[in-house]
């Protein structure tokens, strides 16, 4: 994923403040944004089909 340096720095600060990894913080932010747009996502852990 590509994002501007400023956006990534903000995500890193937010992740640190909430004691999360950057990856976990990005997933939370994406889920929140999708929910606001009315997109239903499976609960965390239920859609993990990565090998």
PDB file of C-alpha atoms in Angstrom:
ATOM      1  CA  UNK A   1       0.000   0.000   0.000  1.00  0.00           C
ATOM      2  CA  UNK A   2       1.274   3.439  -0.865  1.00  0.00           C
ATOM      3  CA  UNK A   3       0.469   6.456   1.239  1.00  0.00           C
ATOM      4  CA  UNK A   4       2.072   9.831   1.705  1.00  0.00           C
ATOM      5  CA  UNK A   5       4.742  10.236   4.341  1.00  0.00           C
ATOM      6  CA  UNK A   6       2.458  12.484   6.363  1.00  0.00           C
ATOM      7  CA  UNK A   7      -0.425  10.007   6.353  1.00  0.00           C
ATOM      8  CA  UNK A   8       1.835   7.144   7.384  1.00  0.00           C
ATOM      9  CA  UNK A   9       3.376   9.228  10.157  1.00  0.00           C
ATOM     10  CA  UNK A  10      -0.110  10.013  11.478  1.00  0.00           C
ATOM     11  CA  UNK A  11      -1.059   6.321  11.369  1.00  0.00           C
ATOM     12  CA  UNK A  12       2.150   5.425  13.221  1.00  0.00           C
ATOM     13  CA  UNK A  13       1.417   8.009  15.930  1.00  0.00           C
ATOM     14  CA  UNK A  14      -2.163   6.789  16.298  1.00  0.00           C
ATOM     15  CA  UNK A  15      -1.031   3.151  16.445  1.00  0.00           C
ATOM     16  CA  UNK A  16       1.521   3.966  19.139  1.00  0.00           C
ATOM     17  CA  UNK A  17      -1.032   5.927  21.165  1.00  0.00           C
ATOM     18  CA  UNK A  18      -3.485   3.005  20.995  1.00  0.00           C
ATOM     19  CA  UNK A  19      -0.768   0.358  21.590  1.00  0.00           C
ATOM     20  CA  UNK A  20      -1.325  -1.334  18.232  1.00  0.00           C
ATOM     21  CA  UNK A  21       0.872  -2.273  15.328  1.00  0.00           C
ATOM     22  CA  UNK A  22       0.678  -0.087  12.241  1.00  0.00           C
ATOM     23  CA  UNK A  23      -0.837  -3.017  10.341  1.00  0.00           C
ATOM     24  CA  UNK A  24      -3.590  -3.490  12.947  1.00  0.00           C
ATOM     25  CA  UNK A  25      -4.248   0.253  13.006  1.00  0.00           C
ATOM     26  CA  UNK A  26      -4.593   0.350   9.212  1.00  0.00           C
ATOM     27  CA  UNK A  27      -7.097  -2.511   9.313  1.00  0.00           C
ATOM     28  CA  UNK A  28      -9.153  -0.728  11.973  1.00  0.00           C
ATOM     29  CA  UNK A  29      -9.130   2.529  10.001  1.00  0.00           C
ATOM     30  CA  UNK A  30     -10.130   0.727   6.792  1.00  0.00           C
ATOM     31  CA  UNK A  31     -12.956  -1.135   8.550  1.00  0.00           C
ATOM     32  CA  UNK A  32     -14.246   2.135  10.061  1.00  0.00           C
ATOM     33  CA  UNK A  33     -14.141   3.876   6.675  1.00  0.00           C
ATOM     34  CA  UNK A  34     -15.951   0.988   4.979  1.00  0.00           C
ATOM     35  CA  UNK A  35     -18.618   0.921   7.697  1.00  0.00           C
ATOM     36  CA  UNK A  36     -19.211   4.672   7.283  1.00  0.00           C
ATOM     37  CA  UNK A  37     -19.802   4.034   3.572  1.00  0.00           C
ATOM     38  CA  UNK A  38     -22.259   1.245   4.298  1.00  0.00           C
ATOM     39  CA  UNK A  39     -20.006  -1.644   3.299  1.00  0.00           C
ATOM     40  CA  UNK A  40     -20.463  -4.711   5.484  1.00  0.00           C
ATOM     41  CA  UNK A  41     -17.250  -6.539   6.389  1.00  0.00           C
ATOM     42  CA  UNK A  42     -16.894  -9.872   8.187  1.00  0.00           C
ATOM     43  CA  UNK A  43     -15.844  -9.646  11.834  1.00  0.00           C
ATOM     44  CA  UNK A  44     -12.071  -9.651  12.425  1.00  0.00           C
ATOM     45  CA  UNK A  45     -10.626 -13.154  12.262  1.00  0.00           C
ATOM     46  CA  UNK A  46     -13.551 -14.620  10.325  1.00  0.00           C
ATOM     47  CA  UNK A  47     -12.249 -13.684   6.870  1.00  0.00           C
ATOM     48  CA  UNK A  48      -8.589 -14.494   7.420  1.00  0.00           C
ATOM     49  CA  UNK A  49      -7.882 -16.711   4.415  1.00  0.00           C
ATOM     50  CA  UNK A  50      -4.200 -15.909   4.203  1.00  0.00           C
ATOM     51  CA  UNK A  51      -1.898 -18.918   4.086  1.00  0.00           C
TER      52      UNK A  51
END
